[in-house]
Amino acid sequence: MSKYQYLKEQVYEANMEIPREELAIVTFGNVSGVDRAAGVVAIKPSGVPYHRLKVEDIVIVDLDNVLVEGNMRPSSDTKTHTLLYKNFSSIGGVCHTHSTYAVAWAQAIRPIPNLGTTHADHLTASIPVTEIMSDERIQRDYELETGNQILDLFGEGKLSYEEVEMVLVACHGPFTWGKDPAKAIYNSIVLEEIAKMAYLTLQINPAAVAIKQSLCDKHYFRKHGKDAYYGQGC
Amino acid sequence: MSKYQYLKEQVYEANMEIPREELAIVTFGNVSGVDRAAGVVAIKPSGVPYHRLKVEDIVIVDLDNVLVEGNMRPSSDTKTHTLLYKNFSSIGGVCHTHSTYAVAWAQAIRPIPNLGTTHADHLTASIPVTEIMSDERIQRDYELETGNQILDLFGEGKLSYEEVEMVLVACHGPFTWGKDPAKAIYNSIVLEEIAKMAYLTLQINPAAVAIKQSLCDKHYFRKHGKDAYYGQGC
Amino acid sequence: MSKYQYLKEQVYEANMEIPREELAIVTFGNVSGVDRAAGVVAIKPSGVPYHRLKVEDIVIVDLDNVLVEGNMRPSSDTKTHTLLYKNFSSIGGVCHTHSTYAVAWAQAIRPIPNLGTTHADHLTASIPVTEIMSDERIQRDYELETGNQILDLFGEGKLSYEEVEMVLVACHGPFTWGKDPAKAIYNSIVLEEIAKMAYLTLQINPAAVAIKQSLCDKHYFRKHGKDAYYGQGC
Amino acid sequence: MSKYQYLKEQVYEANMEIPREELAIVTFGNVSGVDRAAGVVAIKPSGVPYHRLKVEDIVIVDLDNVLVEGNMRPSSDTKTHTLLYKNFSSIGGVCHTHSTYAVAWAQAIRPIPNLGTTHADHLTASIPVTEIMSDERIQRDYELETGNQILDLFGEGKLSYEEVEMVLVACHGPFTWGKDPAKAIYNSIVLEEIAKMAYLTLQINPAAVAIKQSLCDKHYFRKHGKDAYYGQGC
């Protein structure tokens, strides 16, 4: 049995949420998890349909994308995942899907405004969208540069990756992360629902605006930080 | 076995309708029920995913929100529920969801107009939306004040809580109630469908208006009051 | 065993398509079937949820709405069904649902234009919508008059009930019919899909217009009449 | 056992994806496959509901539409399929559905612009829509001429059928193809998702435009051609 069996199982389970929650069709999407002590990342193999995916198919690479264990090629998006692990030091899982409403906002190149408490329960900011990638970056090392597009949004001190655990890559789709693979996929489920709610809200009332800061903070800090009182405190 | 076993089972069953009817994702939403003779309320524990919820997890509190029985924290929305029980003397169940279309109307801060007989079968009025909560109330006791926002709509004598068993809390989402937990969740199912129908109607015809009073009353009184003739009369 | 067992089973099976095809929530909707030789109609009982409906619950009435067999009240829409049977002499089944997109068009009080071959495979005309019922009719005998609203559209010689097997009752929802209960519910399934397609088409291109008569006729007569060549000819 | 058993099974399995993926209601849609060595096409029989379809019902015709084997009539769209096989020499499967969003674009008579990487992963061009068929063609040999409408788009050297494996027939719906029946239905699944994403994108941002060529090419050639690196290389 693999010495990374536990990580592979976590990553497998998180990947299988993608079809169960209808966050992508066919082979699209991928979840990874990191074992920082061992210096390895477990990730979905490239192009494998979910109904054929098995725990032992999960590929192990190191943080420089070198294959450590596995008979299949890792996800073509692997370099995006590892770059996020290197730069977001406290995260343990990353998820990428092509969920319909989140992709629509990404294709519209519009951040998702914080229109209500479902959004504010998870983050106070808008869900940001990256710039369109330059031709130079596209030619250079596309999947690595996809990660850099994300880092550009978070590295200027405007956004905290620990608060904002989700982003839209322009013309492409969502990436989310969290303390482990399960939290990363959880954030993708929530993002898709927020994206749909925001879409419908603006169809009903095109003049709808972001909720005020006091309501936003109230909901966010019910669930986050030392005074949180939502959930079972574990 | 708990002396509130019957109430816990009713409340558990009503909560499990939330994922079955797709009225909320992950852990969102909660249903409660009251035993007025015993002076207790049974409610979903906070932050527990539905697929892990068990009958014995249902928490018992009194009408002042003091824990009576249970190993888990009650829903963070408990104070909203108990305030409604104290003020709406004939209700036996309360339900709160984050169902997609109802939330969209709540985020749009628009009441749902009565555009047809599916709506009129359940209430003659528009489905009302509360005011946005003041900063003062947000700081004071948020979940209690969420209840007060609802009472503000019903307390001015404009609306009867016995006819209008559903409301949208601005920027948040729907609350519904009824004679028991099953009726409360039933009203959430109906509200989501009415919210979707109204959304689509106004997309097809932005000039669509509320149905006339005679048609509205005809449908409402087919199902309610002494001359009702819908159903099996039990 | 009931002498109408065969009819009850047909009607039961057709009713159970309503929840399977998601054409109505909770207890809404009803399908009936007629045995013209026996002079009876079998119909869903009023207000019974589909998951509790049993074959033996199906109610038998005569064409004047008098109870012939059954322990439950027939659907509150029974008079609409029987009026259609009396006036549309070749039909054997009637179906009424509250399917979401068809209701939206009914609430928008807009006929559904024939925008493509999915529609033209079933009828060449727009799917008509009735007038709003007069207060006088509402007060008189509401469900009977709902039938009369439908007859008003077909009785002026403009529309053939044998070609146009579906209608929208303004501010209410769809009624469909056919040679037997199975065809009636089939038409409700098709109507909902056509209603959704037409909605989306006009969102994409608000200037979309009805298809031309030659294309419309080609598709309709592939499936209907003596030169039909779709299906297995039985 | 039929000498075409293997082809029949492939075509049966591909057809059964239509209801599983909700690409058509009732009996709509059909998939075929060709055995070029044997000179035969296997196709769904006309008007058979999917839940009753069996492997042995699949009909075998030659490329001139003459029945070779089978007890049922082949799909009424057979001539469209065979014309595509005759003209697109490297394809092995053809699929036609009435999937909701693709039909909406076809009824809107609008090509689907390439708004993001989900689209670019599969083709760089817009998804084209045919001209409306002339009355003369409609009268002549409708299903054959449906194929000719498609060929008109591809025969002028503007489009490669090997890159663009999907098309919208104006006022009707989508046709897709591929190296075998499984790839043909795969393309119909992808097309429906792209159609929905494009619809939502333009609702959110009516000014959204096609992605730039460099990004488009990057994604397309990740999956296609000699430098492809997506998937397992088999």
Coordinates of N, CA and C in Angstrom, one line a residue, chain C residues 71-234:
Chain C
N71 N -63.6 6.3 -2.3 CA -63.7 6.7 -0.9 C -63.3 8.2 -0.7
M72 N -62.7 8.8 -1.8 CA -62.2 10.1 -1.6 C -62.9 11.1 -2.5
R73 N -62.7 12.4 -2.2 CA -63.2 13.4 -3.1 C -62.4 13.5 -4.4
P74 N -63.1 13.6 -5.5 CA -62.3 13.8 -6.8 C -61.6 15.1 -6.8
S75 N -60.6 15.3 -7.7 CA -59.9 16.5 -7.9 C -60.9 17.7 -7.9
S76 N -60.5 18.8 -7.3 CA -61.3 20.0 -7.4 C -61.5 20.5 -8.8
D77 N -60.6 20.1 -9.7 CA -60.7 20.5 -11.1 C -61.6 19.5 -12.0
T78 N -62.3 18.6 -11.3 CA -63.0 17.6 -12.1 C -64.0 18.2 -13.1
K79 N -64.7 19.3 -12.8 CA -65.6 19.9 -13.7 C -65.0 20.4 -15.0
T80 N -63.7 20.8 -14.9 CA -63.0 21.3 -16.1 C -62.8 20.0 -17.0
H81 N -62.4 18.9 -16.4 CA -62.1 17.7 -17.1 C -63.4 17.2 -17.8
T82 N -64.5 17.1 -17.1 CA -65.7 16.5 -17.7 C -66.2 17.4 -18.8
L83 N -66.1 18.8 -18.6 CA -66.6 19.6 -19.7 C -65.8 19.4 -21.0
L84 N -64.5 19.2 -20.8 CA -63.7 18.9 -22.0 C -64.1 17.6 -22.7
Y85 N -64.3 16.6 -21.9 CA -64.8 15.3 -22.4 C -66.1 15.5 -23.2
K86 N -67.0 16.3 -22.7 CA -68.3 16.4 -23.3 C -68.2 17.2 -24.7
N87 N -67.2 18.1 -24.7 CA -67.1 18.9 -25.9 C -66.0 18.5 -26.9
F88 N -65.0 17.8 -26.5 CA -64.0 17.3 -27.4 C -64.2 15.8 -27.5
S89 N -65.0 15.4 -28.5 CA -65.6 14.1 -28.5 C -64.6 12.9 -28.7
S90 N -63.5 13.2 -29.3 CA -62.6 12.1 -29.6 C -61.4 11.9 -28.5
I91 N -61.4 12.7 -27.5 CA -60.3 12.6 -26.5 C -60.6 11.6 -25.5
G92 N -59.6 11.0 -24.9 CA -59.7 9.9 -23.9 C -59.0 10.2 -22.6
G93 N -58.2 11.3 -22.6 CA -57.5 11.7 -21.4 C -57.3 13.2 -21.3
V94 N -57.3 13.7 -20.1 CA -57.0 15.1 -19.8 C -56.0 15.3 -18.7
C95 N -55.1 16.2 -18.8 CA -54.0 16.4 -17.8 C -53.9 17.9 -17.5
H96 N -53.8 18.2 -16.2 CA -53.5 19.5 -15.7 C -52.3 19.5 -14.8
T97 N -51.3 20.4 -15.1 CA -50.2 20.4 -14.2 C -50.0 21.9 -13.8
H98 N -49.0 22.1 -12.9 CA -48.5 23.5 -12.6 C -47.0 23.5 -13.0
S99 N -46.7 22.9 -14.1 CA -45.2 22.9 -14.5 C -44.7 24.3 -14.7
T100 N -43.4 24.5 -14.3 CA -42.9 25.8 -14.0 C -42.9 26.7 -15.2
Y101 N -42.4 26.3 -16.3 CA -42.3 27.2 -17.5 C -43.6 27.4 -18.2
A102 N -44.5 26.4 -18.2 CA -45.8 26.6 -18.8 C -46.6 27.6 -17.9
V103 N -46.5 27.4 -16.6 CA -47.2 28.4 -15.7 C -46.7 29.8 -15.9
A104 N -45.3 29.9 -16.1 CA -44.8 31.3 -16.3 C -45.4 32.0 -17.6
W105 N -45.5 31.2 -18.7 CA -46.2 31.7 -19.9 C -47.6 32.1 -19.6
A106 N -48.3 31.2 -18.8 CA -49.7 31.5 -18.5 C -49.9 32.7 -17.6
Q107 N -48.9 32.9 -16.7 CA -49.0 34.1 -15.8 C -48.6 35.3 -16.6
A108 N -47.7 35.2 -17.6 CA -47.4 36.3 -18.5 C -48.5 36.6 -19.5
I109 N -49.5 35.7 -19.5 CA -50.6 35.8 -20.4 C -50.1 36.0 -21.9
R110 N -49.2 35.2 -22.3 CA -48.6 35.2 -23.6 C -48.7 33.8 -24.2
P111 N -49.3 33.7 -25.5 CA -49.2 32.5 -26.2 C -47.8 32.1 -26.5
I112 N -47.4 30.8 -26.6 CA -46.1 30.4 -26.9 C -45.9 30.3 -28.4
P113 N -45.1 31.2 -28.9 CA -44.9 31.1 -30.4 C -44.2 29.9 -30.9
N114 N -44.5 29.5 -32.1 CA -43.9 28.3 -32.7 C -42.5 28.6 -33.2
L115 N -41.5 28.4 -32.4 CA -40.2 28.9 -32.8 C -39.3 27.8 -33.3
G116 N -39.8 26.6 -33.4 CA -38.9 25.6 -33.9 C -39.5 24.3 -34.1
T117 N -38.8 23.3 -34.6 CA -39.3 22.0 -35.0 C -39.8 21.1 -33.8
T118 N -39.3 21.4 -32.6 CA -39.8 20.6 -31.4 C -41.2 21.0 -31.2
H119 N -41.6 22.2 -31.4 CA -43.0 22.7 -31.3 C -43.7 22.1 -32.5
A120 N -43.2 22.3 -33.7 CA -43.9 22.0 -34.9 C -44.1 20.5 -35.1
D121 N -43.3 19.7 -34.4 CA -43.6 18.2 -34.4 C -44.9 17.9 -33.7
H122 N -45.4 18.8 -32.9 CA -46.6 18.5 -32.2 C -47.9 19.4 -32.5
L123 N -47.6 20.6 -33.0 CA -48.7 21.4 -33.5 C -48.2 22.6 -34.3
T124 N -49.0 23.1 -35.2 CA -48.5 24.1 -36.1 C -48.7 25.5 -35.5
A125 N -49.8 25.6 -34.7 CA -50.2 26.9 -34.2 C -49.3 27.3 -33.0
S126 N -49.4 28.6 -32.5 CA -48.9 28.9 -31.2 C -49.7 28.2 -30.2
I127 N -49.1 28.0 -29.0 CA -49.9 27.4 -27.9 C -50.7 28.5 -27.3
P128 N -52.1 28.4 -27.4 CA -52.9 29.5 -27.1 C -53.1 29.7 -25.6
V129 N -53.4 31.0 -25.2 CA -53.7 31.3 -23.8 C -55.1 31.9 -23.8
T130 N -55.9 31.5 -22.8 CA -57.3 31.9 -22.6 C -57.3 33.4 -22.2
E131 N -58.5 34.0 -22.4 CA -58.7 35.3 -21.7 C -58.7 35.2 -20.2
I132 N -58.5 36.3 -19.5 CA -58.7 36.3 -18.1 C -60.2 36.1 -17.8
M133 N -60.6 35.3 -16.8 CA -62.0 35.0 -16.6 C -62.7 36.2 -16.0
S134 N -63.9 36.4 -16.4 CA -64.7 37.6 -15.9 C -65.1 37.3 -14.4
D135 N -65.3 38.3 -13.7 CA -65.7 38.2 -12.3 C -67.0 37.3 -12.2
E136 N -67.9 37.6 -13.1 CA -69.2 36.8 -13.1 C -68.9 35.3 -13.2
R137 N -68.1 34.9 -14.1 CA -67.8 33.5 -14.3 C -67.1 33.0 -13.0
I138 N -66.2 33.8 -12.5 CA -65.4 33.3 -11.3 C -66.4 33.0 -10.2
Q139 N -67.4 33.8 -10.0 CA -68.4 33.6 -8.9 C -69.3 32.4 -9.2
R140 N -69.6 32.2 -10.5 CA -70.7 31.3 -10.8 C -70.3 29.8 -10.5
D141 N -69.4 29.3 -11.3 CA -69.0 27.8 -11.1 C -67.6 27.7 -11.6
Y142 N -66.6 28.1 -10.8 CA -65.3 28.4 -11.3 C -64.6 27.3 -12.1
E143 N -64.7 26.1 -11.7 CA -64.0 25.0 -12.4 C -64.7 24.7 -13.7
L144 N -66.0 24.8 -13.7 CA -66.8 24.6 -15.0 C -66.4 25.7 -16.0
E145 N -66.3 26.9 -15.4 CA -66.0 28.1 -16.3 C -64.6 28.1 -16.8
T146 N -63.7 27.4 -16.0 CA -62.3 27.3 -16.5 C -62.4 26.5 -17.8
G147 N -63.2 25.4 -17.8 CA -63.4 24.7 -19.1 C -64.0 25.6 -20.2
N148 N -65.0 26.4 -19.8 CA -65.6 27.3 -20.8 C -64.6 28.3 -21.4
Q149 N -63.6 28.8 -20.5 CA -62.6 29.6 -21.1 C -61.8 28.9 -22.2
I150 N -61.6 27.6 -22.0 CA -60.8 26.9 -23.0 C -61.7 26.7 -24.2
L151 N -63.0 26.3 -24.0 CA -63.9 26.1 -25.1 C -64.0 27.4 -26.0
D152 N -64.0 28.6 -25.3 CA -64.1 29.8 -26.1 C -63.0 29.9 -27.1
L153 N -61.8 29.4 -26.8 CA -60.7 29.5 -27.8 C -60.9 28.5 -29.0
F154 N -61.5 27.4 -28.7 CA -61.6 26.3 -29.7 C -62.9 26.4 -30.4
G155 N -63.9 27.0 -29.8 CA -65.3 26.9 -30.4 C -65.5 27.9 -31.5
E156 N -64.7 28.8 -31.7 CA -64.9 29.8 -32.8 C -64.4 29.3 -34.1
G157 N -64.0 28.0 -34.2 CA -63.5 27.5 -35.5 C -62.1 27.9 -35.8
K158 N -61.5 28.6 -34.9 CA -60.1 29.0 -35.2 C -59.1 27.9 -35.0
L159 N -59.4 27.1 -33.9 CA -58.5 26.1 -33.5 C -59.2 24.7 -33.5
S160 N -58.4 23.7 -33.9 CA -58.9 22.3 -33.8 C -58.3 21.7 -32.5
Y161 N -59.2 21.1 -31.7 CA -58.7 20.5 -30.5 C -58.0 19.2 -30.8
E162 N -58.2 18.7 -32.1 CA -57.5 17.5 -32.4 C -56.0 17.8 -32.9
E163 N -55.8 19.0 -33.3 CA -54.4 19.4 -33.6 C -53.7 20.0 -32.4
V164 N -54.4 20.9 -31.8 CA -53.9 21.7 -30.7 C -54.4 21.0 -29.4
E165 N -53.5 20.1 -28.9 CA -53.9 19.3 -27.7 C -53.4 19.9 -26.4
M166 N -53.2 21.3 -26.4 CA -52.7 21.9 -25.2 C -53.1 23.4 -25.2
V167 N -53.2 23.9 -24.0 CA -53.7 25.3 -23.8 C -53.2 25.8 -22.5
L168 N -53.0 27.1 -22.4 CA -52.6 27.8 -21.2 C -53.9 28.5 -20.7
V169 N -54.3 28.3 -19.4 CA -55.3 29.1 -18.8 C -54.7 30.3 -18.2
A170 N -55.1 31.5 -18.6 CA -54.4 32.7 -18.1 C -54.3 32.8 -16.6
C171 N -53.1 33.2 -16.1 CA -52.8 33.3 -14.7 C -52.9 32.0 -13.9
H172 N -53.1 30.9 -14.6 CA -53.2 29.7 -13.9 C -52.2 28.6 -14.4
G173 N -52.4 28.0 -15.5 CA -51.4 27.0 -15.9 C -52.0 26.2 -17.1
P174 N -51.3 25.1 -17.4 CA -51.6 24.3 -18.6 C -52.6 23.2 -18.4
F175 N -53.4 23.0 -19.4 CA -54.2 21.8 -19.6 C -53.9 21.2 -20.9
T176 N -53.7 19.8 -20.9 CA -53.5 19.1 -22.2 C -54.4 17.9 -22.2
W177 N -54.6 17.4 -23.4 CA -55.4 16.2 -23.6 C -54.9 15.3 -24.7
G178 N -55.6 14.2 -25.0 CA -55.1 13.3 -26.0 C -56.0 12.1 -26.1
K179 N -55.6 11.1 -26.9 CA -56.5 10.0 -27.1 C -56.7 9.1 -25.9
D180 N -55.7 9.2 -24.9 CA -55.8 8.4 -23.7 C -55.0 9.2 -22.6
P181 N -55.1 8.7 -21.3 CA -54.4 9.4 -20.3 C -52.9 9.5 -20.6
A182 N -52.3 8.5 -21.1 CA -50.8 8.5 -21.4 C -50.5 9.6 -22.4
K183 N -51.3 9.8 -23.4 CA -51.1 10.9 -24.4 C -51.3 12.2 -23.8
A184 N -52.2 12.3 -22.9 CA -52.5 13.6 -22.2 C -51.2 14.0 -21.4
I185 N -50.7 13.1 -20.6 CA -49.5 13.5 -19.8 C -48.3 13.6 -20.7
Y186 N -48.2 12.9 -21.8 CA -47.1 13.1 -22.8 C -47.2 14.5 -23.3
N187 N -48.3 15.0 -23.6 CA -48.4 16.4 -24.1 C -48.0 17.4 -23.0
S188 N -48.3 17.1 -21.8 CA -47.8 18.0 -20.7 C -46.3 18.0 -20.6
I189 N -45.7 16.9 -20.8 CA -44.2 16.8 -20.8 C -43.6 17.6 -21.9
V190 N -44.2 17.4 -23.1 CA -43.7 18.2 -24.3 C -44.0 19.7 -24.1
L191 N -45.1 20.0 -23.7 CA -45.5 21.5 -23.5 C -44.4 22.1 -22.6
E192 N -44.1 21.5 -21.5 CA -43.1 22.1 -20.5 C -41.8 22.4 -21.2
E193 N -41.3 21.4 -22.0 CA -40.1 21.5 -22.7 C -40.1 22.6 -23.8
I194 N -41.2 22.7 -24.5 CA -41.4 23.7 -25.5 C -41.4 25.1 -24.8
A195 N -42.1 25.2 -23.7 CA -42.2 26.4 -23.0 C -40.8 26.9 -22.5
K196 N -40.0 26.0 -22.1 CA -38.6 26.3 -21.6 C -37.8 26.8 -22.8
M197 N -37.9 26.0 -23.9 CA -37.1 26.4 -25.1 C -37.5 27.7 -25.6
A198 N -38.8 28.0 -25.7 CA -39.2 29.3 -26.2 C -38.8 30.5 -25.3
Y199 N -38.8 30.2 -24.0 CA -38.3 31.2 -23.0 C -36.9 31.5 -23.3
L200 N -36.0 30.5 -23.4 CA -34.6 30.7 -23.6 C -34.3 31.4 -25.0
T201 N -35.1 30.9 -26.0 CA -34.8 31.5 -27.3 C -35.1 33.0 -27.3
L202 N -36.1 33.4 -26.7 CA -36.4 34.9 -26.7 C -35.5 35.6 -25.8
Q203 N -34.9 35.0 -24.8 CA -33.8 35.6 -24.0 C -32.6 35.8 -24.8
I204 N -32.2 34.8 -25.6 CA -31.0 34.9 -26.5 C -31.3 35.9 -27.6
N205 N -32.4 35.8 -28.2 CA -32.8 36.7 -29.4 C -34.2 37.2 -29.3
P206 N -34.4 38.4 -28.6 CA -35.7 38.9 -28.4 C -36.5 39.1 -29.7
A207 N -35.8 39.1 -30.9 CA -36.4 39.3 -32.1 C -36.8 38.0 -32.8
A208 N -36.5 36.9 -32.2 CA -36.9 35.6 -32.8 C -38.3 35.6 -33.2
V209 N -38.6 35.0 -34.4 CA -40.0 34.9 -34.8 C -40.4 33.5 -35.1
A210 N -41.7 33.3 -35.3 CA -42.2 32.0 -35.6 C -41.6 31.4 -36.9
I211 N -41.4 30.1 -36.9 CA -40.9 29.5 -38.1 C -41.9 29.6 -39.3
K212 N -41.4 29.5 -40.5 CA -42.3 29.6 -41.6 C -43.2 28.4 -41.8
Q213 N -44.3 28.7 -42.5 CA -45.3 27.6 -42.6 C -44.8 26.4 -43.2
S214 N -44.0 26.5 -44.2 CA -43.6 25.3 -45.0 C -42.8 24.3 -44.0
L215 N -41.9 24.9 -43.2 CA -41.1 24.1 -42.3 C -42.0 23.5 -41.2
C216 N -42.9 24.3 -40.8 CA -43.8 23.9 -39.7 C -44.7 22.7 -40.2
D217 N -45.2 22.9 -41.4 CA -46.1 21.8 -41.9 C -45.3 20.5 -42.1
K218 N -44.1 20.7 -42.7 CA -43.2 19.5 -42.9 C -43.1 18.7 -41.6
H219 N -42.8 19.4 -40.5 CA -42.6 18.6 -39.3 C -43.9 18.0 -38.8
Y220 N -44.9 18.9 -38.8 CA -46.2 18.4 -38.3 C -46.7 17.1 -39.0
F221 N -46.6 17.2 -40.3 CA -47.1 16.1 -41.1 C -46.1 14.9 -41.2
R222 N -44.9 15.0 -40.7 CA -44.0 13.8 -40.5 C -44.6 12.9 -39.5
K223 N -45.3 13.6 -38.5 CA -45.8 12.8 -37.4 C -47.3 12.6 -37.3
H224 N -48.1 13.3 -38.2 CA -49.5 13.3 -38.1 C -50.1 13.1 -39.5
G225 N -51.3 12.5 -39.5 CA -52.0 12.4 -40.7 C -51.6 11.2 -41.6
K226 N -52.2 11.0 -42.7 CA -52.0 9.8 -43.5 C -50.6 9.6 -44.1
D227 N -49.9 10.7 -44.2 CA -48.6 10.6 -44.8 C -47.4 10.6 -43.8
A228 N -47.8 10.4 -42.5 CA -46.8 10.4 -41.4 C -45.8 9.3 -41.6
Y229 N -44.6 9.6 -41.4 CA -43.6 8.5 -41.5 C -42.6 8.4 -40.3
Y230 N -43.0 9.2 -39.2 CA -42.2 9.1 -38.0 C -42.8 7.9 -37.1
G231 N -41.9 7.2 -36.4 CA -42.4 6.2 -35.5 C -42.6 4.9 -36.2
Q232 N -43.3 3.9 -35.5 CA -43.4 2.6 -36.1 C -44.8 2.3 -36.6
G233 N -45.5 3.4 -36.9 CA -46.8 3.2 -37.6 C -47.8 2.4 -36.8
C234 N -47.8 2.4 -35.5 CA -48.7 1.7 -34.7 C -49.2 2.5 -33.6

